[in-house]
Coordinates of C-alpha atoms in Angstrom, one line a residue:
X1 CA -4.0 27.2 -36.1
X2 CA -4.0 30.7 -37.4
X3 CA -7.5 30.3 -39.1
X4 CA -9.3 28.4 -36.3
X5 CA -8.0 31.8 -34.1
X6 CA -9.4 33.7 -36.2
X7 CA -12.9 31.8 -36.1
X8 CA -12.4 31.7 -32.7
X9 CA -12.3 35.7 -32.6
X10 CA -15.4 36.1 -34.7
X11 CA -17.7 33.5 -33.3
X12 CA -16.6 35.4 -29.3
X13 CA -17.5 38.6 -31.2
X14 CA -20.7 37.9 -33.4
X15 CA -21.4 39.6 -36.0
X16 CA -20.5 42.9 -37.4
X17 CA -24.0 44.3 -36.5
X18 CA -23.1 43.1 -32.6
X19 CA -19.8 44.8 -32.8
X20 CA -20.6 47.6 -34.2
X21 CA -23.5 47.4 -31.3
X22 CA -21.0 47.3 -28.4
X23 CA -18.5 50.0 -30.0
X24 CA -21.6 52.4 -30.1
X25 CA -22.3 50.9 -26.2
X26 CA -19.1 52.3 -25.1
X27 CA -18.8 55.5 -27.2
X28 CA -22.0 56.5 -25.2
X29 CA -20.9 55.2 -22.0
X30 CA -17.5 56.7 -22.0
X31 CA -19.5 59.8 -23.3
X32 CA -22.2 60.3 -20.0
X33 CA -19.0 60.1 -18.0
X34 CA -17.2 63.3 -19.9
X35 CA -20.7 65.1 -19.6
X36 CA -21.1 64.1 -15.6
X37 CA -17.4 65.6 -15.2
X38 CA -18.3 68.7 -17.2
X39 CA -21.2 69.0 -14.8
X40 CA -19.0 68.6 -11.5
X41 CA -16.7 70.8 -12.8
X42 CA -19.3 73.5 -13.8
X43 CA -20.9 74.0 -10.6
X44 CA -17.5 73.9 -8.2
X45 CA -16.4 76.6 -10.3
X46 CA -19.6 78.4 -9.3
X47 CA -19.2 77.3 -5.6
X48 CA -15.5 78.3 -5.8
X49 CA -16.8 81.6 -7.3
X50 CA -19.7 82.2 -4.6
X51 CA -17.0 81.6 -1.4
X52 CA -14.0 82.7 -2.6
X53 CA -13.5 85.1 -6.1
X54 CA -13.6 88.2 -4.7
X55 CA -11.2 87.9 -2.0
X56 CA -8.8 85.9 -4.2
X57 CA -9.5 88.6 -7.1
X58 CA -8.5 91.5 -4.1
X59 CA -5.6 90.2 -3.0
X60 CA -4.5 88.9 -6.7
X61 CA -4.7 92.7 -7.3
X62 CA -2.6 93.8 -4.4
X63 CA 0.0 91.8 -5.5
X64 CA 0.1 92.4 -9.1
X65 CA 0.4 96.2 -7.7
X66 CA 3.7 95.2 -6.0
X67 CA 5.3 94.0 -9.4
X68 CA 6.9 95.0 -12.5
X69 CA 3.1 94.5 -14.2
X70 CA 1.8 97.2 -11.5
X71 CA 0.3 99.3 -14.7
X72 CA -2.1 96.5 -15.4
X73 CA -3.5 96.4 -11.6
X74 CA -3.1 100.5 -12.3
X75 CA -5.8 100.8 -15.1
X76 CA -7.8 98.1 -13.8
X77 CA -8.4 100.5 -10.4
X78 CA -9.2 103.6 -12.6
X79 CA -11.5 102.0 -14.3
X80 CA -12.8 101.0 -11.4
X81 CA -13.6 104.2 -10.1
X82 CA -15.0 105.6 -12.8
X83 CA -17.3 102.2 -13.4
X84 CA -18.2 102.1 -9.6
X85 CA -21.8 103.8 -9.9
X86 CA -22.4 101.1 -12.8
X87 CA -24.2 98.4 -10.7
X88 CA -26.4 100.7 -9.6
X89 CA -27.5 101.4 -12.4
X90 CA -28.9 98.4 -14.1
X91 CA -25.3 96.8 -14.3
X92 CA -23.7 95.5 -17.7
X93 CA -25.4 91.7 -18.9
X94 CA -23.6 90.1 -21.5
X95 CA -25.8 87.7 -23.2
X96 CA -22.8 85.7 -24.4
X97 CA -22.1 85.0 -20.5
X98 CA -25.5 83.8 -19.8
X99 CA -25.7 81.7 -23.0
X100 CA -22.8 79.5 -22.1
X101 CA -22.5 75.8 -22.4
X102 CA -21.0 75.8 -19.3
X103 CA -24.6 76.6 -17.4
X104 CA -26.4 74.1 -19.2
X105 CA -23.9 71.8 -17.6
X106 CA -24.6 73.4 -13.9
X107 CA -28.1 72.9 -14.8
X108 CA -28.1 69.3 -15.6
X109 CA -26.0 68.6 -12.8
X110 CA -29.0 68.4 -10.4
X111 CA -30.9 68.9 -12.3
X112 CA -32.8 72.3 -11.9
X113 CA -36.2 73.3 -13.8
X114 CA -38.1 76.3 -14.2
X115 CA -41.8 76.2 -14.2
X116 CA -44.1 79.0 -15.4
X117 CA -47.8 79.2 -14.3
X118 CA -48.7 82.3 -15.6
X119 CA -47.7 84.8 -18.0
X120 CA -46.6 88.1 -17.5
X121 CA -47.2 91.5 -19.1
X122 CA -44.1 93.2 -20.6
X123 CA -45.8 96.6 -19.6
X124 CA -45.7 95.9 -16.4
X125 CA -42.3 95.8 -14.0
X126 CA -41.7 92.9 -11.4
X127 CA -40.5 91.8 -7.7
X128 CA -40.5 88.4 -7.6
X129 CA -39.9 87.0 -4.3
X130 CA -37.9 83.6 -3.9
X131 CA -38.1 81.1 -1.5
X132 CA -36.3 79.7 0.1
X133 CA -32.6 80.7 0.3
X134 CA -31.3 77.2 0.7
X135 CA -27.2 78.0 1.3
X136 CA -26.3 79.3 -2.0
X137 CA -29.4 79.8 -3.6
X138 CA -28.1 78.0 -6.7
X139 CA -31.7 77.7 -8.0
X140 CA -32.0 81.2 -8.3
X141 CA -28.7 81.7 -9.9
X142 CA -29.1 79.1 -12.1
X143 CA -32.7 80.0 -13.6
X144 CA -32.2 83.7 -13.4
X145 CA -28.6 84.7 -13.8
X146 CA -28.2 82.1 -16.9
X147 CA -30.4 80.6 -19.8
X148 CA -30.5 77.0 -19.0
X149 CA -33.5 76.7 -18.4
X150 CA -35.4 79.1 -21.0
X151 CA -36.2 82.2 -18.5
X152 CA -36.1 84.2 -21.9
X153 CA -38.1 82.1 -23.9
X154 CA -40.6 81.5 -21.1
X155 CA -41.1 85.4 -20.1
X156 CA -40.5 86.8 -23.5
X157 CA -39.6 90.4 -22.9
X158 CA -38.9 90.5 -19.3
X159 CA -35.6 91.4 -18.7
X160 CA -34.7 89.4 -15.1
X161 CA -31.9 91.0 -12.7
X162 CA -31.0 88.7 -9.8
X163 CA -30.2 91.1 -6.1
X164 CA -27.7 89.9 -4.2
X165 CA -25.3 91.5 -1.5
X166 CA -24.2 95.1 -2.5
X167 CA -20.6 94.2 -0.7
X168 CA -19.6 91.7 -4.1
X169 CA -19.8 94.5 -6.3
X170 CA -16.9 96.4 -4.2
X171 CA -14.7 93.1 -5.0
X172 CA -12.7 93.6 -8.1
X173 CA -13.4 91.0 -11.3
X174 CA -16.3 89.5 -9.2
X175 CA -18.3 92.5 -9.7
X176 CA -18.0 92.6 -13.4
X177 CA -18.7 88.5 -13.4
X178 CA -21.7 89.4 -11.4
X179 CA -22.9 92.2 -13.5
X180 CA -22.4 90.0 -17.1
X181 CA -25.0 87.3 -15.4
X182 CA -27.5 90.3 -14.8
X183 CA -27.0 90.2 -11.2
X184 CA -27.7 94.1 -9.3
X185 CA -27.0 94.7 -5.5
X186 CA -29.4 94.5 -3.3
X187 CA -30.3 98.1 -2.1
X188 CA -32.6 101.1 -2.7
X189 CA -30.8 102.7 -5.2
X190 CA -30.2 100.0 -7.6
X191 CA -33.8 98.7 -7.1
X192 CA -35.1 102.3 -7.5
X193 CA -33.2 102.9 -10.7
X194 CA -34.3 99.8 -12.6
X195 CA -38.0 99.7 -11.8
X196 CA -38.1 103.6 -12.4
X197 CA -35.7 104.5 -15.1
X198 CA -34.9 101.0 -17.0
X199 CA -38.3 101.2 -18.8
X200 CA -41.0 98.4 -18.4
X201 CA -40.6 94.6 -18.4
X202 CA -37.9 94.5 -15.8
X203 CA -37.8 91.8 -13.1
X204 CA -36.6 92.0 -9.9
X205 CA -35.7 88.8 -8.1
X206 CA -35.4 89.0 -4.4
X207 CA -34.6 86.2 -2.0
X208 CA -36.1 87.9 1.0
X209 CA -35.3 85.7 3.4
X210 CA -31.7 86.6 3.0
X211 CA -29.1 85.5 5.5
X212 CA -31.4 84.8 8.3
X213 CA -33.6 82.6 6.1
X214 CA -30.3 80.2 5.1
X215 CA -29.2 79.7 9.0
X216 CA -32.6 77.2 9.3
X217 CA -32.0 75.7 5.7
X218 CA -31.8 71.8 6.5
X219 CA -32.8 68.7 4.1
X220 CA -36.3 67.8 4.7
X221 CA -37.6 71.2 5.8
X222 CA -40.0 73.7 4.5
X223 CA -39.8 76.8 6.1
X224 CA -39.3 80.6 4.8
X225 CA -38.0 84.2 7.1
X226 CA -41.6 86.8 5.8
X227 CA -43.5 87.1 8.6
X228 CA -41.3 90.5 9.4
X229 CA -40.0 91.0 6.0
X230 CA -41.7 93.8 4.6
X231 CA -39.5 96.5 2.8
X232 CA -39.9 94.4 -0.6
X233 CA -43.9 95.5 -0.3
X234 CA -43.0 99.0 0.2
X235 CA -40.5 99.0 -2.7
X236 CA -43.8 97.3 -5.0
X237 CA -46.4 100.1 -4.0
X238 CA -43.4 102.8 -4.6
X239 CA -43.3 101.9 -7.9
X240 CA -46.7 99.9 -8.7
X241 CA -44.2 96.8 -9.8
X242 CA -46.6 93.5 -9.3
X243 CA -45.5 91.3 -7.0
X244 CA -44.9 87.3 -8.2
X245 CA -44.1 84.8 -5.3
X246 CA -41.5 82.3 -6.2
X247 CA -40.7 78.7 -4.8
X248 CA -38.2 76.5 -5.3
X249 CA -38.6 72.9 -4.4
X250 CA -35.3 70.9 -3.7
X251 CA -33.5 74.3 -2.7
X252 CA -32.8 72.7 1.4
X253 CA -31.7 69.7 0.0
X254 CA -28.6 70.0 -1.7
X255 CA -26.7 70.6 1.4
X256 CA -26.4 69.9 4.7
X257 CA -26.0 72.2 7.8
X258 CA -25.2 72.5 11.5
X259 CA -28.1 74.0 12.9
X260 CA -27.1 76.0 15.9
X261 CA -30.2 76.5 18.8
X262 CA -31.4 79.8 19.2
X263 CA -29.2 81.2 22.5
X264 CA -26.3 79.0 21.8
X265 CA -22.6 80.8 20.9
X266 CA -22.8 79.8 17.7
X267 CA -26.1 81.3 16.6
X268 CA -24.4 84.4 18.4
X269 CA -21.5 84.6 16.1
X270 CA -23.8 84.0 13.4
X271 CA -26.2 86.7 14.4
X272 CA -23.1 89.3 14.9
X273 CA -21.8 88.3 11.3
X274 CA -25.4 88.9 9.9
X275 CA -26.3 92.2 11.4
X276 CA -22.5 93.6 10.9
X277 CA -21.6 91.9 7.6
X278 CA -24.5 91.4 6.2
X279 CA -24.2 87.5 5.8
X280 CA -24.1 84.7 8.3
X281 CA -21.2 81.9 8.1
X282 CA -22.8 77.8 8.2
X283 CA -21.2 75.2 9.0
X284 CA -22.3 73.0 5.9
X285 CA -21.2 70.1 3.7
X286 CA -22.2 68.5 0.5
X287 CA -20.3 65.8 -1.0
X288 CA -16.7 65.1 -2.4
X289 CA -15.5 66.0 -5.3
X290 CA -14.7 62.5 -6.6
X291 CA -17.2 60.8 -4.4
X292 CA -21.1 61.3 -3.2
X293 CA -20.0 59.2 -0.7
X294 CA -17.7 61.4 1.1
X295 CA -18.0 65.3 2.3
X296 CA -17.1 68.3 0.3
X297 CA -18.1 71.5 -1.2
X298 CA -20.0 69.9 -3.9
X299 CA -23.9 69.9 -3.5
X300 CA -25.9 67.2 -3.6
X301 CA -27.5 66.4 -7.2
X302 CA -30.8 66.7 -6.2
X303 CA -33.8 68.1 -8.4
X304 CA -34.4 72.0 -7.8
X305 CA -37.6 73.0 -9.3
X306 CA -38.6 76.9 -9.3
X307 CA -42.4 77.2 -9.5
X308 CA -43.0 81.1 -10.8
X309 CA -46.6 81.6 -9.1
X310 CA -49.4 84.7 -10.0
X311 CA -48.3 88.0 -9.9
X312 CA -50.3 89.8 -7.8
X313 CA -51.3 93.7 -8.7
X314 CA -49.9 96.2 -7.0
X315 CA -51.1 100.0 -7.2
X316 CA -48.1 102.8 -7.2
X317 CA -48.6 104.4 -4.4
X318 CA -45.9 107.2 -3.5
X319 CA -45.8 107.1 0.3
X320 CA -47.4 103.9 1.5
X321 CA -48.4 103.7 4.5
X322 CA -47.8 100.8 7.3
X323 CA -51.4 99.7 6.2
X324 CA -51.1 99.6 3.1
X325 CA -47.8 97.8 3.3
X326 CA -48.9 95.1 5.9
X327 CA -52.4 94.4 3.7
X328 CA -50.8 93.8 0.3
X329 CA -47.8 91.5 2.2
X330 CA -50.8 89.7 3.8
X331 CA -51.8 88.8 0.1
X332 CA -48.5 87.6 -0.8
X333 CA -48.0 85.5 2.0
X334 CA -51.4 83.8 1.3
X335 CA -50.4 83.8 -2.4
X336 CA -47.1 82.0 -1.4
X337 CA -48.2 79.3 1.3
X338 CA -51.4 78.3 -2.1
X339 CA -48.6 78.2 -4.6
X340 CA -46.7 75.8 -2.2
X341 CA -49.7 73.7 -1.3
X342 CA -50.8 73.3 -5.1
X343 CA -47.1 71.8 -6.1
X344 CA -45.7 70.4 -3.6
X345 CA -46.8 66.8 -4.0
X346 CA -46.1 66.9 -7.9
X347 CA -42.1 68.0 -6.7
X348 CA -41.6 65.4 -4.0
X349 CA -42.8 67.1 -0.7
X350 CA -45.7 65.1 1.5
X351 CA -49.5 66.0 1.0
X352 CA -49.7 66.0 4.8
X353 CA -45.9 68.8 4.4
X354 CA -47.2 72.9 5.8
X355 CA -44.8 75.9 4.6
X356 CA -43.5 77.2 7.6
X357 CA -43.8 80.7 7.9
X358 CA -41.5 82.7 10.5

């Protein structure tokens, strides 16, 4: 009985070949599943990060000041002070930080891809304006802030710094997260220092639609805030940096939004938050964290491509005036709406699809 069981096991089995077959089957299988959990677990800490570290990191601080390990929170806030000016002045990148695993995860997630169209001149300093702001902009972060997708090896010698709201780098922690990714506020100062006294090869990445530009992000739609957005041109012709227009296919579609009508109370809140603030709150969902098929934080995985179009040059011009300003944003626009129109239909968007410009 014993040996017609253990026939019975082999012939079920097959050979050794077949076993050794279905073994490698499941090592691969069980495999794709650790990597997709990696990958969900990447990008909600960067969600997590984006909506909530530097209020959790301020009040964390508060209330390590109110214990026997106050000394710790003590020489954290000196050295805060004397660091403050830091951000301003071409921040503190750690290549370590943008060279880790864990980005390569968040990039294969949805999966984002950077495309270059031309290349750029390392003597030569940068604004490159992205498009659109989607709610998070995670295809900026992703292709700027990190090196999963090659932004290094693609623009050898151009040093990219990401802008983003001057009120994260007041947040303790968060700023200095911030900073090791590259990231620089958003202002005059910081912009001035780095495409004046940072040398050449420096790259600017703006999302100038800002806040205003996320409130009309929606799944479907192609639309960017430019029409009236013109202190990025100014900022170019101060400092003869050429200006590259940037868009990302797929940023809308990772999450969805309530889109409040223009005179309702909820734009009005949203409007009051933007002009005070200098961010607007959505009402938006992705899905759940253990389900696509439920809502949550999580974005959608849906393919973000960032096309990097033709920089356009820019003359330095030390007082522009409004002419000069409106003429060379007229060119960008233009530049913009024929970088859209020659991609879109390789990344998913209609033939028939127009960039809306507002």
């Amino acid at each position: 009985c014993k040996c017609n069981f253990i026939s019975f096991l082999f012939l079920s089995l097959g050979t050794g070949s077949n076993i050794l077959s279905a073994l490698q089957d499941l090592f691969w299988l069980l495999k794709s599943k650790v990597e997709k959990q990696l990958q969900i677990f990447s990008v909600l800490q960067w969600v997590l990060t984006f909506l909530i570290m530097g209020i959790a990191c301020t009040l964390i601080l508060m209330y390590i000041l109110c214990t026997d390990c106050w000394a710790i929170a003590a020489l954290y806030l000196a050295w805060l002070v004397f660091d403050w000016n830091t951000p301003k002045k071409g921040g503190r990148r750690s290549q370590w930080v943008r060279n880790w695993t864990i980005w390569k995860y968040f990039r294969d997630y949805f999966p984002i891809r950077l495309v270059k169209t031309h290349n750029l001149l390392t003597t030569r300093n940068y604004i490159f304006g992205y498009h659109p702001h989607g709610i998070m902009g995670l295809g900026a972060f992703c292709n700027f802030s990190t090196e999963a997708t090659g932004v290094s090896q693609k623009f050898p010698g151009i040093r990219p710094y990401l802008a983003t709201l001057a009120g994260n780098f007041r947040m303790p922690i968060l700023r200095d997260y911030l900073m090791s990714g590259g990231i620089c506020p958003v202002n005059r100062d910081s912009i001035d220092y780095i495409l004046s006294k940072n040398g050449c090869g420096n790259a600017i990445i703006i999302v100038v639609g800002g806040a205003a530009e996320s409130l009309n992000c929606t799944p479907g739609k192609n639309s960017v805030t430019l029409k009236n957005r013109k202190g990025f041109v100014k900022l170019a012709l101060r400092h003869g940096a050429d200006l590259v227009p940037v868009y990302s296919f797929g940023e809308n579609e990772v999450y969805k939004q309530v889109i409040f009508e223009e005179g309702s109370w909820g734009r009005w809140v949203q409007k009051k938050f933007q002009k005070h603030i200098g961010f607007a709150p959505c009402i938006f969902h992705g899905r759940g964290l253990f389900s696509s098929n439920t809502w949550g934080l999580l974005p959608y995985s849906k393919p973000i491509t960032t096309v990097v179009g033709e920089p356009i040059t820019i003359p330095k011009i030390d007082n522009p005036s409004q002419k000069d300003v409106d003429f060379y944003h007229s060119i960008y626009v233009d530049s913009l709406i024929k970088l859209f129109d020659k991609y879109k239909s390789k990344f998913g968007v209609p033939d028939t699809e127009v960039l809306e410009v507002n």
